Amino acid sequence: GIQVEQSPPDLILQEGANSTLRCNFSDSVNNLQWFHQNPWGQLINLFYIPSGTKQNGRLSATTVATERYSLLYISSSQTTDSGVYFCAVVVDYKLSFGAGTTVTVRA
Amino acid sequence: DAGITQSPRHKVTETGTPVTLRCHQTENHRYMYWYRQDPGHGLRLIHYSYGVKDTDKGEVSDGYSVSRSKTEDFLLTLESATSSQTSVYFCAISDRQAPGAFFGQGTRLTVV
């Protein structure tokens, strides 16, 4: 099956810092999503981004499908950004996840 | 928020007993998924459904079965629960007409 790799596995940020999370995938995909799992375990849909660039407030994402990677940018990080960020890809009907990046934002 | 309800939210059961988890959606989405989440493993796909009575195995399907007799309900059954099935279980839905997948709040299952 398709391989989804996320880096870095862990990230510690000072409040106000910027960061980039990366997702590489091993094969062509139908679409790609980014999720945030908050400290209470809830999975929040951040971006549906099979290609191109999207922005939502302090977060933005870029997917370059031809090169099989996606990037999630967090700008001016806040403590509420803490949690685990997952990249997930769809091939046919199957939604497969990377292992996630755990982000800790310190005040 | 997408209308997805998982039940129960928490369950403690004994080894060897059957357990059924329910995922109910009100969005009329075609695709439904069951995942388990364990420390160090992220979310792993157990089974998924691409329509009523149409299901297929994911990467960690051993010990689990599913059923989907109507669009809105997707049931996950542990025929004989084992301690290795202690986990948090998430249901997700998606549809080609609505971009993105959406998750339920999860079920924490403990097998003792």
mmCIF file of C-alpha atoms in Angstrom:
data_model
loop_
_atom_site.group_PDB
_atom_site.id
_atom_site.type_symbol
_atom_site.label_atom_id
_atom_site.label_comp_id
_atom_site.label_asym_id
_atom_site.label_seq_id
_atom_site.Cartn_x
_atom_site.Cartn_y
_atom_site.Cartn_z
ATOM 1 C CA GLY A 1 0.000 0.000 0.000
ATOM 2 C CA ILE A 2 0.889 3.649 -0.139
ATOM 3 C CA GLN A 3 3.462 4.974 2.321
ATOM 4 C CA VAL A 4 2.883 8.317 4.047
ATOM 5 C CA GLU A 5 5.816 9.833 5.924
ATOM 6 C CA GLN A 6 5.656 12.926 8.087
ATOM 7 C CA SER A 7 8.501 14.999 9.422
ATOM 8 C CA PRO A 8 9.615 16.004 11.920
ATOM 9 C CA PRO A 9 8.029 13.561 14.381
ATOM 10 C CA ASP A 10 8.190 16.131 17.181
ATOM 11 C CA LEU A 11 8.421 19.910 17.199
ATOM 12 C CA ILE A 12 8.766 22.292 20.136
ATOM 13 C CA LEU A 13 8.057 25.932 19.453
ATOM 14 C CA GLN A 14 8.138 29.145 21.398
ATOM 15 C CA GLU A 15 4.905 31.081 21.122
ATOM 16 C CA GLY A 16 5.072 33.410 18.123
ATOM 17 C CA ALA A 17 7.456 31.228 16.097
ATOM 18 C CA ASN A 18 6.789 29.922 12.596
ATOM 19 C CA SER A 19 7.161 26.313 11.478
ATOM 20 C CA THR A 20 6.798 23.954 8.534
ATOM 21 C CA LEU A 21 5.558 20.373 8.660
ATOM 22 C CA ARG A 22 6.164 18.017 5.766
ATOM 23 C CA CYS A 23 4.257 15.052 4.353
ATOM 24 C CA ASN A 24 5.750 12.782 1.675
ATOM 25 C CA PHE A 25 3.749 10.059 -0.046
ATOM 26 C CA SER A 26 4.958 7.205 -2.178
ATOM 27 C CA ASP A 27 2.394 7.111 -4.993
ATOM 28 C CA SER A 28 -0.193 9.167 -6.840
ATOM 29 C CA VAL A 29 -3.194 10.055 -4.710
ATOM 30 C CA ASN A 30 -6.754 11.197 -5.338
ATOM 31 C CA ASN A 31 -6.623 13.775 -2.586
ATOM 32 C CA LEU A 32 -4.784 14.835 0.541
ATOM 33 C CA GLN A 33 -5.923 16.259 3.847
ATOM 34 C CA TRP A 34 -4.355 17.754 6.954
ATOM 35 C CA PHE A 35 -5.880 17.156 10.377
ATOM 36 C CA HIS A 36 -5.167 18.525 13.836
ATOM 37 C CA GLN A 37 -5.764 16.316 16.857
ATOM 38 C CA ASN A 38 -6.186 18.503 19.895
ATOM 39 C CA PRO A 39 -5.126 17.493 23.429
ATOM 40 C CA TRP A 40 -8.665 16.170 24.058
ATOM 41 C CA GLY A 41 -8.310 13.720 21.186
ATOM 42 C CA GLN A 42 -10.675 15.391 18.734
ATOM 43 C CA LEU A 43 -9.643 15.245 15.069
ATOM 44 C CA ILE A 44 -10.232 18.516 13.258
ATOM 45 C CA ASN A 45 -10.207 18.794 9.485
ATOM 46 C CA LEU A 46 -7.768 21.610 8.557
ATOM 47 C CA PHE A 47 -7.332 21.418 4.812
ATOM 48 C CA TYR A 48 -8.546 19.391 1.881
ATOM 49 C CA ILE A 49 -5.738 20.044 -0.580
ATOM 50 C CA PRO A 50 -5.072 17.584 -3.426
ATOM 51 C CA SER A 51 -2.962 20.254 -5.130
ATOM 52 C CA GLY A 52 -2.082 23.936 -4.930
ATOM 53 C CA THR A 53 -2.057 26.260 -1.930
ATOM 54 C CA LYS A 54 -4.723 27.193 0.593
ATOM 55 C CA GLN A 55 -4.732 29.498 3.589
ATOM 56 C CA ASN A 56 -6.895 29.614 6.676
ATOM 57 C CA GLY A 57 -5.884 32.292 9.154
ATOM 58 C CA ARG A 58 -2.400 31.565 10.481
ATOM 59 C CA LEU A 59 -2.297 28.173 8.785
ATOM 60 C CA SER A 60 -1.576 27.470 5.164
ATOM 61 C CA ALA A 61 -0.870 24.347 3.138
ATOM 62 C CA THR A 62 0.738 23.551 -0.177
ATOM 63 C CA THR A 63 0.587 20.265 -2.067
ATOM 64 C CA VAL A 64 2.824 19.500 -5.037
ATOM 65 C CA ALA A 65 1.182 16.342 -6.302
ATOM 66 C CA THR A 66 3.669 15.757 -9.124
ATOM 67 C CA GLU A 67 6.497 15.627 -6.567
ATOM 68 C CA ARG A 68 4.426 13.741 -3.983
ATOM 69 C CA TYR A 69 4.666 16.035 -1.005
ATOM 70 C CA SER A 70 2.644 18.492 1.000
ATOM 71 C CA LEU A 71 3.658 21.193 3.473
ATOM 72 C CA LEU A 72 1.718 22.689 6.365
ATOM 73 C CA TYR A 73 2.818 26.125 7.585
ATOM 74 C CA ILE A 74 2.038 27.457 11.020
ATOM 75 C CA SER A 75 2.756 31.144 11.469
ATOM 76 C CA SER A 76 2.863 33.107 14.732
ATOM 77 C CA SER A 77 2.201 29.924 16.684
ATOM 78 C CA GLN A 78 -0.041 29.979 19.752
ATOM 79 C CA THR A 79 -0.378 27.523 22.620
ATOM 80 C CA THR A 80 -3.719 26.427 21.169
ATOM 81 C CA ASP A 81 -1.811 25.095 18.138
ATOM 82 C CA SER A 82 -0.379 22.314 20.294
ATOM 83 C CA GLY A 83 -1.393 18.787 19.404
ATOM 84 C CA VAL A 84 -0.693 16.244 16.704
ATOM 85 C CA TYR A 85 -0.885 17.126 13.015
ATOM 86 C CA PHE A 86 -1.727 14.326 10.624
ATOM 87 C CA CYS A 87 -1.452 14.123 6.884
ATOM 88 C CA ALA A 88 -3.837 11.670 5.187
ATOM 89 C CA VAL A 89 -4.073 10.596 1.559
ATOM 90 C CA VAL A 90 -6.828 8.917 -0.419
ATOM 91 C CA VAL A 91 -6.131 6.225 -2.982
ATOM 92 C CA ASP A 92 -9.357 4.862 -4.473
ATOM 93 C CA TYR A 93 -11.607 4.773 -1.399
ATOM 94 C CA LYS A 94 -8.957 4.248 1.261
ATOM 95 C CA LEU A 95 -7.861 7.059 3.568
ATOM 96 C CA SER A 96 -4.351 6.362 4.891
ATOM 97 C CA PHE A 97 -2.545 8.382 7.557
ATOM 98 C CA GLY A 98 1.005 9.320 8.318
ATOM 99 C CA ALA A 99 2.332 8.844 11.845
ATOM 100 C CA GLY A 100 1.858 12.507 12.684
ATOM 101 C CA THR A 101 3.922 15.428 13.958
ATOM 102 C CA THR A 102 3.512 16.276 17.636
ATOM 103 C CA VAL A 103 3.687 20.039 18.100
ATOM 104 C CA THR A 104 4.198 21.648 21.493
ATOM 105 C CA VAL A 105 3.941 25.422 21.681
ATOM 106 C CA ARG A 106 5.353 26.940 24.861
ATOM 107 C CA ALA A 107 4.210 30.265 26.265
ATOM 108 C CA ASP B 1 -19.651 20.010 12.397
ATOM 109 C CA ALA B 2 -20.444 16.856 10.456
ATOM 110 C CA GLY B 3 -23.148 14.705 12.031
ATOM 111 C CA ILE B 4 -21.230 11.677 13.248
ATOM 112 C CA THR B 5 -22.008 9.930 16.498
ATOM 113 C CA GLN B 6 -20.028 7.082 17.980
ATOM 114 C CA SER B 7 -21.406 4.890 20.728
ATOM 115 C CA PRO B 8 -20.492 4.025 23.331
ATOM 116 C CA ARG B 9 -17.876 6.689 24.090
ATOM 117 C CA HIS B 10 -16.194 4.554 26.736
ATOM 118 C CA LYS B 11 -16.337 0.832 27.388
ATOM 119 C CA VAL B 12 -14.552 -1.620 29.630
ATOM 120 C CA THR B 13 -14.993 -5.273 28.761
ATOM 121 C CA GLU B 14 -13.498 -8.610 29.679
ATOM 122 C CA THR B 15 -11.231 -10.727 27.506
ATOM 123 C CA GLY B 16 -13.190 -13.141 25.357
ATOM 124 C CA THR B 17 -16.452 -11.199 25.256
ATOM 125 C CA PRO B 18 -17.970 -9.847 22.028
ATOM 126 C CA VAL B 19 -18.122 -6.072 21.623
ATOM 127 C CA THR B 20 -19.912 -3.932 19.042
ATOM 128 C CA LEU B 21 -19.159 -0.287 18.409
ATOM 129 C CA ARG B 22 -21.583 1.845 16.455
ATOM 130 C CA CYS B 23 -21.000 4.754 14.108
ATOM 131 C CA HIS B 24 -24.051 6.730 13.040
ATOM 132 C CA GLN B 25 -24.035 9.557 10.473
ATOM 133 C CA THR B 26 -26.678 11.998 9.369
ATOM 134 C CA GLU B 27 -24.762 13.330 6.311
ATOM 135 C CA ASN B 28 -25.727 10.608 3.812
ATOM 136 C CA HIS B 29 -22.029 10.140 2.995
ATOM 137 C CA ARG B 30 -21.143 7.090 0.934
ATOM 138 C CA TYR B 31 -17.821 6.120 2.531
ATOM 139 C CA MET B 32 -17.335 5.134 6.158
ATOM 140 C CA TYR B 33 -14.190 4.027 7.955
ATOM 141 C CA TRP B 34 -13.091 2.504 11.243
ATOM 142 C CA TYR B 35 -9.626 3.309 12.624
ATOM 143 C CA ARG B 36 -7.779 2.472 15.780
ATOM 144 C CA GLN B 37 -5.284 4.827 17.374
ATOM 145 C CA ASP B 38 -2.473 3.580 19.560
ATOM 146 C CA PRO B 39 0.593 5.395 20.900
ATOM 147 C CA GLY B 40 3.398 5.310 18.356
ATOM 148 C CA HIS B 41 1.171 4.008 15.548
ATOM 149 C CA GLY B 42 -0.968 6.950 14.496
ATOM 150 C CA LEU B 43 -4.311 6.005 12.963
ATOM 151 C CA ARG B 44 -4.542 2.600 11.361
ATOM 152 C CA LEU B 45 -7.386 1.541 9.101
ATOM 153 C CA ILE B 46 -9.363 -1.485 10.294
ATOM 154 C CA HIS B 47 -12.210 -1.730 7.767
ATOM 155 C CA TYR B 48 -13.990 0.613 5.427
ATOM 156 C CA SER B 49 -17.243 0.720 3.499
ATOM 157 C CA TYR B 50 -17.955 2.171 0.063
ATOM 158 C CA GLY B 51 -21.701 1.582 0.145
ATOM 159 C CA VAL B 52 -24.471 -0.379 1.813
ATOM 160 C CA LYS B 53 -23.282 -3.970 2.263
ATOM 161 C CA ASP B 54 -19.988 -3.106 0.518
ATOM 162 C CA THR B 55 -17.029 -3.361 2.859
ATOM 163 C CA ASP B 56 -13.340 -4.157 2.645
ATOM 164 C CA LYS B 57 -10.405 -4.814 4.942
ATOM 165 C CA GLY B 58 -7.843 -2.286 6.027
ATOM 166 C CA GLU B 59 -4.334 -2.866 7.291
ATOM 167 C CA VAL B 60 -5.256 -4.194 10.777
ATOM 168 C CA SER B 61 -8.481 -6.151 10.196
ATOM 169 C CA ASP B 62 -7.646 -9.395 12.036
ATOM 170 C CA GLY B 63 -10.047 -9.956 14.931
ATOM 171 C CA TYR B 64 -12.585 -7.419 13.640
ATOM 172 C CA SER B 65 -15.683 -7.614 11.468
ATOM 173 C CA VAL B 66 -18.003 -4.902 10.190
ATOM 174 C CA SER B 67 -21.479 -4.527 8.825
ATOM 175 C CA ARG B 68 -23.334 -1.794 6.997
ATOM 176 C CA SER B 69 -26.984 -2.606 6.438
ATOM 177 C CA LYS B 70 -28.009 1.019 5.841
ATOM 178 C CA THR B 71 -26.242 4.178 4.747
ATOM 179 C CA GLU B 72 -26.201 5.833 8.141
ATOM 180 C CA ASP B 73 -24.824 3.018 10.322
ATOM 181 C CA PHE B 74 -21.462 1.251 10.295
ATOM 182 C CA LEU B 75 -20.880 -1.327 13.021
ATOM 183 C CA LEU B 76 -17.524 -2.649 14.195
ATOM 184 C CA THR B 77 -17.549 -5.976 16.040
ATOM 185 C CA LEU B 78 -14.815 -7.599 18.059
ATOM 186 C CA GLU B 79 -15.906 -11.220 18.051
ATOM 187 C CA SER B 80 -13.803 -12.158 21.092
ATOM 188 C CA ALA B 81 -12.040 -9.172 22.625
ATOM 189 C CA THR B 82 -8.347 -9.433 23.512
ATOM 190 C CA SER B 83 -6.129 -7.093 25.520
ATOM 191 C CA SER B 84 -4.308 -6.112 22.306
ATOM 192 C CA GLN B 85 -7.563 -4.531 21.117
ATOM 193 C CA THR B 86 -7.475 -1.985 23.928
ATOM 194 C CA SER B 87 -7.375 1.244 21.954
ATOM 195 C CA VAL B 88 -9.202 4.369 20.909
ATOM 196 C CA TYR B 89 -11.464 3.715 17.946
ATOM 197 C CA PHE B 90 -12.465 6.422 15.485
ATOM 198 C CA CYS B 91 -15.118 6.403 12.810
ATOM 199 C CA ALA B 92 -14.835 8.659 9.759
ATOM 200 C CA ILE B 93 -17.071 9.532 6.824
ATOM 201 C CA SER B 94 -16.444 11.001 3.399
ATOM 202 C CA ASP B 95 -18.172 11.491 0.081
ATOM 203 C CA ARG B 96 -17.130 12.557 -3.410
ATOM 204 C CA GLN B 97 -19.760 15.297 -3.310
ATOM 205 C CA ALA B 98 -18.254 16.888 -0.199
ATOM 206 C CA PRO B 99 -14.498 17.383 0.007
ATOM 207 C CA GLY B 100 -12.675 15.959 2.976
ATOM 208 C CA ALA B 101 -13.228 13.326 5.620
ATOM 209 C CA PHE B 102 -14.783 13.972 9.021
ATOM 210 C CA PHE B 103 -14.305 12.101 12.255
ATOM 211 C CA GLY B 104 -16.426 11.086 15.187
ATOM 212 C CA GLN B 105 -15.305 11.816 18.727
ATOM 213 C CA GLY B 106 -13.848 8.375 19.315
ATOM 214 C CA THR B 107 -14.575 5.386 21.554
ATOM 215 C CA ARG B 108 -12.117 4.418 24.268
ATOM 216 C CA LEU B 109 -12.202 0.639 24.651
ATOM 217 C CA THR B 110 -10.394 -1.159 27.455
ATOM 218 C CA VAL B 111 -10.180 -4.952 27.447
ATOM 219 C CA VAL B 112 -9.242 -6.381 30.845
#
